[in-house]
PDB file of C-alpha atoms in Angstrom:
ATOM      1  CA  MET A  10      91.322 159.817  95.362  1.00  0.00           C
ATOM      2  CA  SER A  11      90.470 157.895  92.251  1.00  0.00           C
ATOM      3  CA  GLU A  12      88.232 154.903  92.447  1.00  0.00           C
ATOM      4  CA  ILE A  13      89.997 151.585  91.940  1.00  0.00           C
ATOM      5  CA  SER A  14      88.020 148.386  91.492  1.00  0.00           C
ATOM      6  CA  TRP A  15      88.896 145.198  93.286  1.00  0.00           C
ATOM      7  CA  THR A  16      90.828 144.016  90.232  1.00  0.00           C
ATOM      8  CA  GLY A  17      93.253 146.867  90.695  1.00  0.00           C
ATOM      9  CA  GLN A  18      92.171 148.829  87.615  1.00  0.00           C
ATOM     10  CA  ARG A  19      90.326 152.131  87.381  1.00  0.00           C
ATOM     11  CA  SER A  20      86.593 151.947  86.889  1.00  0.00           C
ATOM     12  CA  PRO A  21      85.828 152.872  83.280  1.00  0.00           C
ATOM     13  CA  ALA A  22      82.428 154.267  84.301  1.00  0.00           C
ATOM     14  CA  ARG A  23      84.059 157.213  86.045  1.00  0.00           C
ATOM     15  CA  SER A  24      85.195 160.110  83.923  1.00  0.00           C
ATOM     16  CA  MET A  25      88.215 162.228  84.768  1.00  0.00           C
ATOM     17  CA  ALA A  26      86.000 165.212  85.619  1.00  0.00           C
ATOM     18  CA  GLY A  27      83.912 163.088  87.983  1.00  0.00           C
ATOM     19  CA  GLU A  28      87.006 161.817  89.752  1.00  0.00           C
ATOM     20  CA  ARG A  29      88.366 165.297  90.087  1.00  0.00           C
ATOM     21  CA  SER A  30      85.173 166.769  91.581  1.00  0.00           C
ATOM     22  CA  SER A  31      84.748 163.934  94.090  1.00  0.00           C
ATOM     23  CA  ALA A  32      88.385 164.246  95.110  1.00  0.00           C
ATOM     24  CA  ASN A  33      87.989 168.002  95.511  1.00  0.00           C
ATOM     25  CA  LEU A  34      84.802 167.581  97.513  1.00  0.00           C
ATOM     26  CA  ALA A  35      86.441 165.016  99.771  1.00  0.00           C
ATOM     27  CA  ASP A  36      89.512 167.233 100.217  1.00  0.00           C
ATOM     28  CA  LEU A  37      87.314 170.235 100.929  1.00  0.00           C
ATOM     29  CA  LEU A  38      85.256 168.332 103.500  1.00  0.00           C
ATOM     30  CA  GLU A  39      88.400 166.973 105.142  1.00  0.00           C
ATOM     31  CA  ARG A  40      89.911 170.447 105.336  1.00  0.00           C
ATOM     32  CA  ILE A  41      86.719 171.969 106.738  1.00  0.00           C
ATOM     33  CA  LEU A  42      86.409 169.298 109.410  1.00  0.00           C
ATOM     34  CA  ASP A  43      90.105 169.537 110.252  1.00  0.00           C
ATOM     35  CA  LYS A  44      90.349 173.326 110.464  1.00  0.00           C
ATOM     36  CA  GLY A  45      86.720 174.264 111.042  1.00  0.00           C
ATOM     37  CA  ILE A  46      84.618 176.949 109.423  1.00  0.00           C
ATOM     38  CA  VAL A  47      82.420 179.613 110.981  1.00  0.00           C
ATOM     39  CA  ILE A  48      79.407 181.108 109.228  1.00  0.00           C
ATOM     40  CA  VAL A  49      77.889 184.214 110.811  1.00  0.00           C
ATOM     41  CA  GLY A  50      74.685 186.015 109.923  1.00  0.00           C
ATOM     42  CA  ASP A  51      72.210 188.438 111.445  1.00  0.00           C
ATOM     43  CA  ILE A  52      68.543 188.831 110.584  1.00  0.00           C
ATOM     44  CA  ARG A  53      66.815 192.063 111.544  1.00  0.00           C
ATOM     45  CA  VAL A  54      63.143 192.875 111.161  1.00  0.00           C
ATOM     46  CA  ASN A  55      62.353 196.594 111.183  1.00  0.00           C
ATOM     47  CA  LEU A  56      59.042 198.399 110.874  1.00  0.00           C
ATOM     48  CA  LEU A  57      59.205 202.163 110.278  1.00  0.00           C
ATOM     49  CA  ASP A  58      62.809 202.272 111.492  1.00  0.00           C
ATOM     50  CA  ILE A  59      61.863 200.436 114.705  1.00  0.00           C
ATOM     51  CA  GLU A  60      63.743 197.219 115.259  1.00  0.00           C
ATOM     52  CA  LEU A  61      61.199 194.534 116.104  1.00  0.00           C
ATOM     53  CA  LEU A  62      63.340 191.403 116.002  1.00  0.00           C
ATOM     54  CA  THR A  63      67.004 190.512 115.751  1.00  0.00           C
ATOM     55  CA  ILE A  64      68.201 186.967 115.221  1.00  0.00           C
ATOM     56  CA  LYS A  65      71.917 186.281 115.389  1.00  0.00           C
ATOM     57  CA  LEU A  66      72.978 183.079 113.677  1.00  0.00           C
ATOM     58  CA  ARG A  67      76.342 181.460 114.318  1.00  0.00           C
ATOM     59  CA  LEU A  68      77.255 178.178 112.654  1.00  0.00           C
ATOM     60  CA  LEU A  69      80.448 176.275 113.321  1.00  0.00           C
ATOM     61  CA  VAL A  70      81.301 173.240 111.234  1.00  0.00           C
ATOM     62  CA  ALA A  71      84.205 171.207 112.593  1.00  0.00           C
ATOM     63  CA  SER A  72      85.116 167.689 113.613  1.00  0.00           C
ATOM     64  CA  VAL A  73      84.426 166.584 117.168  1.00  0.00           C
ATOM     65  CA  ASP A  74      88.143 166.462 117.927  1.00  0.00           C
ATOM     66  CA  ARG A  75      88.687 169.975 116.581  1.00  0.00           C
ATOM     67  CA  ALA A  76      85.672 171.284 118.528  1.00  0.00           C
ATOM     68  CA  LYS A  77      87.077 169.775 121.753  1.00  0.00           C
ATOM     69  CA  GLU A  78      90.418 171.457 121.042  1.00  0.00           C
ATOM     70  CA  MET A  79      88.535 174.765 120.843  1.00  0.00           C
ATOM     71  CA  GLY A  80      86.815 174.052 124.168  1.00  0.00           C
ATOM     72  CA  ILE A  81      83.397 173.218 122.725  1.00  0.00           C
ATOM     73  CA  ASP A  82      81.901 170.070 124.264  1.00  0.00           C
ATOM     74  CA  TRP A  83      78.280 170.907 125.112  1.00  0.00           C
ATOM     75  CA  TRP A  84      77.024 167.618 123.646  1.00  0.00           C
ATOM     76  CA  GLU A  85      78.863 165.723 126.391  1.00  0.00           C
ATOM     77  CA  HIS A  86      76.786 167.505 129.055  1.00  0.00           C
ATOM     78  CA  ASP A  87      73.394 167.377 127.325  1.00  0.00           C
ATOM     79  CA  PRO A  88      71.262 164.539 128.787  1.00  0.00           C
ATOM     80  CA  SER A  89      69.379 164.099 125.530  1.00  0.00           C
ATOM     81  CA  LEU A  90      72.645 163.412 123.660  1.00  0.00           C
ATOM     82  CA  SER A  91      74.895 161.698 126.214  1.00  0.00           C
ATOM     83  CA  SER A  92      74.141 158.664 128.352  1.00  0.00           C
ATOM     84  CA  LYS A  93      76.848 159.751 130.847  1.00  0.00           C
ATOM     85  CA  ALA A  94      75.174 163.155 131.241  1.00  0.00           C
ATOM     86  CA  ARG A  95      71.821 161.391 131.688  1.00  0.00           C
ATOM     87  CA  GLN A  96      73.321 159.221 134.477  1.00  0.00           C
ATOM     88  CA  ASP A  97      74.886 162.272 136.123  1.00  0.00           C
ATOM     89  CA  GLU A  98      71.555 164.107 136.021  1.00  0.00           C
ATOM     90  CA  THR A  99      69.775 161.107 137.551  1.00  0.00           C
ATOM     91  CA  ALA A 100      72.381 160.888 140.326  1.00  0.00           C
ATOM     92  CA  ARG A 101      72.009 164.620 141.061  1.00  0.00           C
ATOM     93  CA  ALA A 102      68.226 164.251 141.234  1.00  0.00           C
ATOM     94  CA  GLN A 103      68.553 161.293 143.633  1.00  0.00           C
ATOM     95  CA  ASP A 104      70.949 163.284 145.839  1.00  0.00           C
ATOM     96  CA  ALA A 105      68.510 166.199 145.889  1.00  0.00           C
ATOM     97  CA  ASP A 106      65.672 163.821 146.821  1.00  0.00           C
ATOM     98  CA  ARG A 107      67.753 162.378 149.676  1.00  0.00           C
ATOM     99  CA  GLU A 108      68.548 165.872 150.946  1.00  0.00           C
ATOM    100  CA  LEU A 109      64.872 166.851 150.838  1.00  0.00           C
ATOM    101  CA  LEU A 110      63.846 163.704 152.701  1.00  0.00           C
ATOM    102  CA  GLU A 111      66.493 164.350 155.370  1.00  0.00           C
ATOM    103  CA  GLU A 112      65.417 167.982 155.744  1.00  0.00           C
ATOM    104  CA  ASN A 113      61.778 166.892 155.954  1.00  0.00           C
ATOM    105  CA  ARG A 114      62.663 164.369 158.692  1.00  0.00           C
ATOM    106  CA  ARG A 115      64.567 167.007 160.709  1.00  0.00           C
ATOM    107  CA  LEU A 116      61.693 169.498 160.394  1.00  0.00           C
ATOM    108  CA  ARG A 117      59.146 166.890 161.515  1.00  0.00           C
ATOM    109  CA  GLU A 118      61.281 166.085 164.573  1.00  0.00           C
ATOM    110  CA  ARG A 119      61.626 169.780 165.384  1.00  0.00           C
ATOM    111  CA  LEU A 120      57.881 170.344 164.968  1.00  0.00           C
ATOM    112  CA  ALA A 121      57.094 167.382 167.205  1.00  0.00           C
ATOM    113  CA  ALA A 122      59.469 168.731 169.859  1.00  0.00           C
ATOM    114  CA  LEU A 123      57.856 172.187 169.677  1.00  0.00           C
ATOM    115  CA  GLU A 124      54.343 170.761 169.895  1.00  0.00           C
ATOM    116  CA  ALA A 125      55.319 168.650 172.904  1.00  0.00           C
ATOM    117  CA  GLY A 126      56.323 171.824 174.733  1.00  0.00           C
ATOM    118  CA  PRO A 127      59.244 172.332 177.102  1.00  0.00           C
ATOM    119  CA  PRO A 128      60.428 169.257 179.015  1.00  0.00           C
ATOM    120  CA  ASP A 129      59.426 170.827 182.369  1.00  0.00           C
ATOM    121  CA  ALA A 130      56.166 172.762 182.041  1.00  0.00           C
ATOM    122  CA  GLY A 131      56.760 174.545 185.362  1.00  0.00           C
ATOM    123  CA  THR A 132      59.855 176.394 184.121  1.00  0.00           C
ATOM    124  CA  ASN A 133      60.366 178.516 181.039  1.00  0.00           C
ATOM    125  CA  ALA A 134      63.947 177.419 180.423  1.00  0.00           C
ATOM    126  CA  GLY A 135      65.089 177.885 176.871  1.00  0.00           C
ATOM    127  CA  THR A 136      62.165 180.101 175.878  1.00  0.00           C
ATOM    128  CA  GLY A 137      63.563 183.346 177.211  1.00  0.00           C
ATOM    129  CA  GLY A 138      60.801 183.593 179.793  1.00  0.00           C
ATOM    130  CA  ALA A 139      58.138 183.894 177.137  1.00  0.00           C
ATOM    131  CA  GLY A 140      56.770 180.396 177.465  1.00  0.00           C
ATOM    132  CA  ARG A 141      53.979 179.131 175.290  1.00  0.00           C
ATOM    133  CA  PRO A 142      51.405 181.585 173.886  1.00  0.00           C
ATOM    134  CA  GLU A 143      48.801 180.417 176.414  1.00  0.00           C
ATOM    135  CA  GLN A 144      51.221 181.211 179.261  1.00  0.00           C
ATOM    136  CA  ARG A 145      51.928 184.692 177.857  1.00  0.00           C
ATOM    137  CA  LYS A 146      48.203 185.506 177.836  1.00  0.00           C
ATOM    138  CA  GLU A 147      47.862 184.495 181.461  1.00  0.00           C
ATOM    139  CA  ARG A 148      50.697 186.797 182.516  1.00  0.00           C
ATOM    140  CA  ARG A 149      49.084 189.825 180.869  1.00  0.00           C
ATOM    141  CA  SER A 150      45.897 189.593 182.931  1.00  0.00           C
TER     142      SER A 150
END
């Protein structure tokens, strides 16, 4: 990975050690992104042998393709990171709103039917003989 100028010759400003370290760094970064690396650490805060706080840190460094191969794709489902996830979330919210409006409409119709009373006030059909509360009070006396 040596630097070659547009004339086809090596840049004299770069030393051999500089070329070697940049090549090693690039190779190291390529290998890390290709294979992935996991860094794990725990932080514990104790006071008089009583554990007050535990923080578990897990860091994975890998390329997006490698992460997908491992089954990690949370960024595709996070609305703050993915426009597709944002659209999906909006569609779900609209569906939920439609369902709530439909349920509200059905409940209003049911309430209106209950307030209107039975279709024939002389019979107690459909109420199990109980009738409206006013009718129940009259039967008791």
